[in-house]
Coordinates of C-alpha atoms in Angstrom, one line a residue:
X1 CA 0.0 0.0 0.0
X2 CA 1.2 3.6 -0.7
X3 CA 3.5 5.0 2.0
X4 CA 1.3 8.1 2.3
X5 CA -1.8 6.0 3.1
X6 CA 0.2 4.1 5.7
X7 CA 1.3 7.4 7.4
X8 CA -2.3 8.6 7.4
X9 CA -3.6 5.3 8.9
X10 CA -0.8 5.5 11.6
X11 CA -1.9 9.1 12.4
X12 CA -5.5 7.9 12.7
X13 CA -4.5 5.1 15.1
X14 CA -2.4 7.5 17.2
X15 CA -5.3 10.0 17.4
X16 CA -7.7 7.2 18.5
X17 CA -5.1 6.1 21.1
X18 CA -4.8 9.6 22.4
X19 CA -8.6 9.8 22.7
X20 CA -8.7 6.6 24.6
X21 CA -5.9 7.7 27.0
X22 CA -7.7 11.0 27.8
X23 CA -10.8 9.2 29.0
X24 CA -11.0 7.4 32.4
X25 CA -10.6 3.7 31.8
X26 CA -14.1 2.1 31.9
X27 CA -14.8 -1.5 32.7
X28 CA -14.4 -3.8 29.7
X29 CA -17.5 -4.0 27.5
X30 CA -16.0 -6.0 24.6
X31 CA -18.3 -8.9 25.4
X32 CA -21.4 -6.8 24.7
X33 CA -23.0 -7.8 21.4
X34 CA -23.8 -4.2 20.5
X35 CA -20.1 -3.2 21.0
X36 CA -19.0 -6.2 18.9
X37 CA -21.2 -5.3 16.0
X38 CA -20.2 -1.6 16.1
X39 CA -16.5 -2.5 16.3
X40 CA -17.0 -4.8 13.3
X41 CA -18.6 -2.0 11.3
X42 CA -15.8 0.3 12.3
X43 CA -13.2 -2.2 11.1
X44 CA -15.1 -2.7 7.8
X45 CA -15.3 1.0 7.2
X46 CA -11.6 1.4 8.0
X47 CA -10.8 -1.2 5.3
X48 CA -13.1 0.7 2.9
X49 CA -11.3 4.0 3.7
X50 CA -8.0 2.3 3.1
X51 CA -9.1 1.1 -0.3
X52 CA -10.6 4.4 -1.3
X53 CA -7.6 6.3 0.0
X54 CA -5.3 4.2 -2.2
X55 CA -7.6 4.8 -5.2
X56 CA -7.5 8.6 -4.5
X57 CA -3.8 8.6 -4.1
X58 CA -3.4 6.7 -7.4
X59 CA -5.6 9.3 -9.1
X60 CA -3.5 12.2 -7.9
X61 CA -0.7 11.6 -10.3
X62 CA -1.1 14.8 -12.3
X63 CA -1.6 16.8 -9.1
X64 CA 0.8 15.0 -6.8
X65 CA 3.3 17.8 -6.5
X66 CA 0.6 20.5 -6.0
X67 CA -1.6 18.6 -3.5
X68 CA 0.9 16.4 -1.7
X69 CA 1.6 18.9 1.0
X70 CA -1.8 20.5 1.2
X71 CA -3.8 17.3 1.1
X72 CA -1.6 15.6 3.7
X73 CA -1.8 18.6 6.0
X74 CA -5.5 18.8 5.6
X75 CA -5.9 15.1 6.3
X76 CA -3.7 15.3 9.4
X77 CA -5.7 18.3 10.7
X78 CA -9.0 16.5 10.1
X79 CA -7.7 13.4 11.9
X80 CA -6.3 15.4 14.8
X81 CA -9.5 17.4 15.1
X82 CA -11.6 14.2 15.1
X83 CA -9.3 12.7 17.7
X84 CA -9.5 15.7 20.0
X85 CA -13.3 15.8 19.6
X86 CA -13.6 12.2 20.6
X87 CA -11.1 12.8 23.5
X88 CA -13.3 15.5 25.1
X89 CA -15.3 14.5 28.1
X90 CA -19.1 14.2 27.7
X91 CA -20.5 15.1 31.1
X92 CA -24.1 15.4 29.7
X93 CA -24.2 11.7 28.9
X94 CA -25.4 9.7 31.9
X95 CA -24.5 6.1 32.7
X96 CA -27.8 4.8 31.4
X97 CA -27.3 1.6 29.5
X98 CA -28.3 1.1 25.9
X99 CA -28.8 -2.7 25.3
X100 CA -26.3 -3.4 28.1
X101 CA -23.7 -0.8 26.7
X102 CA -23.1 2.5 28.5
X103 CA -24.2 5.7 26.6
X104 CA -20.6 7.0 26.6
X105 CA -19.3 3.9 24.8
X106 CA -22.3 3.6 22.5
X107 CA -22.2 7.2 21.3
X108 CA -18.4 7.1 21.0
X109 CA -18.6 4.1 18.7
X110 CA -21.4 5.6 16.7
X111 CA -19.4 8.9 16.4
X112 CA -16.4 7.0 15.0
X113 CA -18.7 5.3 12.5
X114 CA -20.2 8.7 11.5
X115 CA -16.7 10.1 11.0
X116 CA -15.6 7.2 8.9
X117 CA -18.7 7.5 6.7
X118 CA -17.9 11.2 6.2
X119 CA -14.4 10.3 5.3
X120 CA -15.6 7.8 2.8
X121 CA -18.0 10.3 1.2
X122 CA -15.2 12.8 1.1
X123 CA -12.9 10.3 -0.6
X124 CA -15.5 9.4 -3.2
X125 CA -16.2 13.1 -3.9
X126 CA -12.4 13.8 -4.2
X127 CA -11.9 10.7 -6.4
X128 CA -14.8 11.9 -8.7
X129 CA -13.3 15.3 -9.0
X130 CA -9.8 14.0 -9.7
X131 CA -11.0 11.5 -12.3
X132 CA -13.1 14.2 -14.0
X133 CA -10.2 16.7 -14.1
X134 CA -7.8 14.0 -15.5
X135 CA -10.4 13.0 -18.0
X136 CA -10.9 16.5 -19.3
X137 CA -7.2 17.2 -19.4
X138 CA -6.4 14.0 -21.4
X139 CA -9.5 13.8 -23.6
X140 CA -8.0 15.9 -26.4
X141 CA -4.6 14.1 -26.7
X142 CA -6.4 10.8 -26.2
X143 CA -8.5 11.5 -29.3
X144 CA -5.5 12.7 -31.3
X145 CA -3.1 9.8 -30.4
X146 CA -5.4 6.9 -29.8
X147 CA -8.7 7.5 -31.6
X148 CA -11.5 5.3 -30.4
X149 CA -9.9 4.3 -27.1
X150 CA -12.6 3.6 -24.5
X151 CA -12.8 5.9 -21.5
X152 CA -12.2 4.4 -18.1
X153 CA -14.7 5.6 -15.5
X154 CA -13.9 5.9 -11.7
X155 CA -16.3 3.0 -11.1
X156 CA -14.2 0.8 -13.5
X157 CA -11.1 1.8 -11.6
X158 CA -12.7 0.9 -8.3
X159 CA -13.9 -2.4 -9.7
X160 CA -10.5 -2.9 -11.5
X161 CA -12.4 -4.5 -14.4
X162 CA -10.7 -5.7 -17.5
X163 CA -12.2 -6.0 -21.0
X164 CA -10.8 -9.1 -22.7
X165 CA -10.6 -9.8 -26.4
X166 CA -9.1 -12.5 -28.5
X167 CA -5.6 -10.9 -28.3
X168 CA -5.6 -10.2 -24.6
X169 CA -6.9 -13.6 -23.6
X170 CA -3.5 -15.1 -24.4
X171 CA -1.8 -12.9 -21.8
X172 CA -4.1 -14.1 -19.0
X173 CA -4.4 -17.7 -20.0
X174 CA -3.6 -20.0 -17.1
X175 CA -2.7 -22.9 -19.4
X176 CA -5.7 -25.0 -18.2
X177 CA -7.9 -26.4 -20.9
X178 CA -11.1 -28.2 -20.0
X179 CA -12.9 -29.5 -23.1
X180 CA -12.0 -26.4 -25.0
X181 CA -12.7 -24.1 -22.1
X182 CA -9.7 -22.0 -21.1
X183 CA -9.1 -20.8 -17.6
X184 CA -8.2 -17.1 -17.5
X185 CA -6.5 -15.2 -14.7
X186 CA -9.2 -12.5 -14.3
X187 CA -9.5 -11.9 -10.5
X188 CA -12.6 -10.7 -8.8
X189 CA -13.0 -6.9 -8.2
X190 CA -11.2 -5.5 -5.1
X191 CA -14.5 -4.6 -3.4
X192 CA -15.7 -8.2 -3.7
X193 CA -12.5 -9.6 -2.3
X194 CA -12.4 -7.2 0.7
X195 CA -16.1 -7.9 1.3
X196 CA -15.3 -11.6 1.4
X197 CA -12.4 -10.9 3.9
X198 CA -14.8 -8.9 6.1
X199 CA -17.3 -11.7 6.0
X200 CA -14.5 -14.1 7.3
X201 CA -13.7 -11.6 10.1
X202 CA -17.4 -11.3 11.0
X203 CA -17.7 -15.1 11.0
X204 CA -14.8 -15.4 13.4
X205 CA -16.2 -12.8 15.8
X206 CA -19.7 -14.4 15.6
X207 CA -18.3 -17.8 16.3
X208 CA -16.3 -16.5 19.3
X209 CA -19.4 -14.7 20.6
X210 CA -21.6 -17.8 20.0
X211 CA -19.2 -20.0 21.9
X212 CA -18.6 -17.6 24.8
X213 CA -22.3 -16.5 25.2
X214 CA -24.5 -18.4 27.7
X215 CA -26.8 -21.0 26.3
X216 CA -30.6 -20.6 26.2
X217 CA -30.9 -22.9 29.2
X218 CA -28.4 -20.9 31.2
X219 CA -30.2 -17.6 30.2
X220 CA -33.5 -19.1 31.3
X221 CA -32.1 -20.3 34.6
X222 CA -30.5 -16.8 35.2
X223 CA -33.8 -15.1 34.3
X224 CA -35.8 -17.4 36.7
X225 CA -33.3 -16.7 39.5
X226 CA -33.6 -13.0 39.0
X227 CA -37.4 -13.3 38.9
X228 CA -37.4 -15.3 42.1
X229 CA -35.3 -12.7 43.8
X230 CA -37.6 -9.9 42.6
X231 CA -40.6 -11.8 43.8
X232 CA -39.2 -12.4 47.2
X233 CA -38.3 -8.7 47.5
X234 CA -41.8 -7.7 46.4
X235 CA -43.4 -10.0 48.9
X236 CA -41.1 -8.7 51.6
X237 CA -42.2 -5.2 50.9
X238 CA -45.8 -6.2 50.5
X239 CA -45.8 -7.8 53.9
X240 CA -44.9 -4.5 55.5
X241 CA -47.4 -2.6 53.4
X242 CA -50.1 -2.9 56.1
X243 CA -52.1 -0.1 57.9
X244 CA -55.2 0.1 60.0
X245 CA -57.4 0.0 56.9
X246 CA -55.9 -3.1 55.3
X247 CA -54.9 -5.1 58.3
X248 CA -56.3 -8.7 58.4
X249 CA -56.6 -11.1 61.3
X250 CA -53.6 -13.5 61.2
X251 CA -54.2 -17.1 62.4
X252 CA -51.0 -18.7 61.4
X253 CA -49.2 -20.3 64.4
X254 CA -45.8 -18.9 63.3
X255 CA -47.2 -15.4 63.4
X256 CA -48.9 -15.9 66.7
X257 CA -45.7 -17.4 68.3
X258 CA -43.7 -14.4 67.1
X259 CA -46.3 -12.0 68.5
X260 CA -46.3 -13.8 71.8
X261 CA -42.5 -13.2 72.2
X262 CA -43.0 -9.5 71.4
X263 CA -45.9 -9.3 73.8
X264 CA -44.0 -10.9 76.7
X265 CA -41.0 -8.6 76.1
X266 CA -42.8 -5.3 75.5
X267 CA -46.5 -5.5 76.6
X268 CA -46.5 -7.7 79.6
X269 CA -45.2 -5.1 82.1
X270 CA -48.4 -3.1 81.6
X271 CA -51.0 -5.8 80.6
X272 CA -49.6 -8.8 82.4
X273 CA -47.9 -11.9 80.9
X274 CA -51.3 -13.4 80.0
X275 CA -53.0 -10.2 79.2
X276 CA -55.0 -10.1 82.4
X277 CA -54.1 -6.4 83.0
X278 CA -51.8 -4.6 85.4
X279 CA -51.4 -0.9 84.8
X280 CA -53.1 -1.3 81.5
X281 CA -56.6 -2.8 80.9
X282 CA -57.5 -6.5 80.8
X283 CA -57.1 -7.7 77.2
X284 CA -59.0 -11.0 77.6
X285 CA -62.5 -9.8 78.5
X286 CA -65.3 -8.4 76.4
X287 CA -64.7 -4.7 77.3
X288 CA -62.5 -2.3 75.3
X289 CA -61.5 1.2 75.9
X290 CA -60.6 2.0 72.3
X291 CA -62.4 -0.7 70.3
X292 CA -61.9 -4.4 70.0
X293 CA -62.0 -4.9 66.2
X294 CA -58.7 -6.0 64.5
X295 CA -58.2 -2.6 62.8
X296 CA -59.0 -0.7 66.1
X297 CA -56.5 -2.8 68.1
X298 CA -53.9 -2.3 65.4
X299 CA -54.4 1.4 65.4
X300 CA -54.2 1.6 69.3
X301 CA -50.9 -0.3 69.2
X302 CA -49.6 1.7 66.3
X303 CA -50.4 5.3 67.6
X304 CA -50.6 4.6 71.3
X305 CA -52.8 6.5 73.9
X306 CA -50.8 9.4 75.2
X307 CA -53.3 10.5 77.8
X308 CA -53.4 6.9 79.3
X309 CA -49.6 6.6 79.3
X310 CA -49.4 4.1 76.4
X311 CA -46.6 5.0 73.9
X312 CA -46.8 4.7 70.1
X313 CA -45.1 1.5 68.8
X314 CA -45.0 2.4 65.1
X315 CA -41.3 3.3 65.3
X316 CA -40.4 0.1 67.3
X317 CA -42.3 -2.5 65.2
X318 CA -42.8 -3.0 61.5
X319 CA -46.3 -3.0 60.1
X320 CA -46.1 -6.8 59.9
X321 CA -45.2 -7.1 63.6
X322 CA -48.0 -4.7 64.6
X323 CA -50.5 -6.9 62.7
X324 CA -49.1 -10.0 64.5
X325 CA -49.5 -8.3 67.9
X326 CA -53.1 -7.2 67.2
X327 CA -53.9 -10.8 66.0
X328 CA -52.3 -12.2 69.2
X329 CA -54.4 -10.0 71.4
X330 CA -57.5 -11.1 69.6
X331 CA -56.4 -14.7 70.0
X332 CA -56.3 -14.5 73.8
X333 CA -59.8 -13.1 74.1
X334 CA -61.9 -15.2 76.5
X335 CA -58.9 -17.1 77.9
X336 CA -59.9 -16.1 81.5
X337 CA -56.4 -15.8 83.1
X338 CA -56.1 -15.7 86.9
X339 CA -56.5 -12.5 88.8
X340 CA -58.0 -10.5 86.0
X341 CA -58.3 -6.7 86.3
X342 CA -61.7 -5.1 86.6
X343 CA -63.7 -4.4 83.5
X344 CA -62.9 -1.1 81.7
X345 CA -64.6 0.4 78.7
X346 CA -67.6 -0.8 76.8
X347 CA -68.4 -4.3 75.5
X348 CA -67.3 -5.1 72.0
X349 CA -70.1 -4.6 69.4

């Protein structure tokens, strides 16, 4: 490949390296499918830029001395500007993920692809201009010296097509004869060959990704595990989403046993170990000071009765524990413990 094209490619790589060094090193995202596809597209576009750049340099024969310095300097400036633009920080981009890829990485890769597409369009435009100028400059002597010589378009140059006749076939004859059919050395166009090479590269990346990616069974198991964790977290939160309007009477022995421990530790000093009443009222008879329904008992425990000396327990117990305590108090109703306190309040309706 032309030495100038190699220098330009080296400058492009140095610019991209500088851009990568200026950024804080993020965690590796090469295993993300979106990143793999974008990198494959970037590599393919780089190959296309190399091919078009070589074609443009080949078409600059008549303007080589005039455009060598200016074209090279302009290209270097464009590359450095693009590298500096990609090296700048992007504080407005948040860490939101796009298909598992961070926005910073996604937009950086898309920006590189956009820059490469612009470079390809610029090279095609430059090639068209150069070929048109060369054609206009050579059209007159071509008609004088070689009348009837066919014109070669820029598309033919890119395709590197060859028109064969009876005389030129002998030059490309491979010497293989199959029942009168001669094998000629007429290779496929460059764009076709490089497209084939890109397909091989894509196949290698795809095979590596296919082998390293989890199987469908593994993905299903991972999804089921995540769903189970989310369900458990939801149920945990739902269990504490209880108030005096939604509380229900609990009859499960595990809930009542847990409530009995809470009652013995926190409520027995005022209401007695069996709920017979000490300073506080008897909780086993039919009389209630603040209502004996499950939601009324829950509300009394939750907010307390300041003028009677009962504190609020909403900051000490979770809503689930308050519901357990209210259900336990309802469960000891009518147990008739020894030495009950006198009746207080009104009978339960």
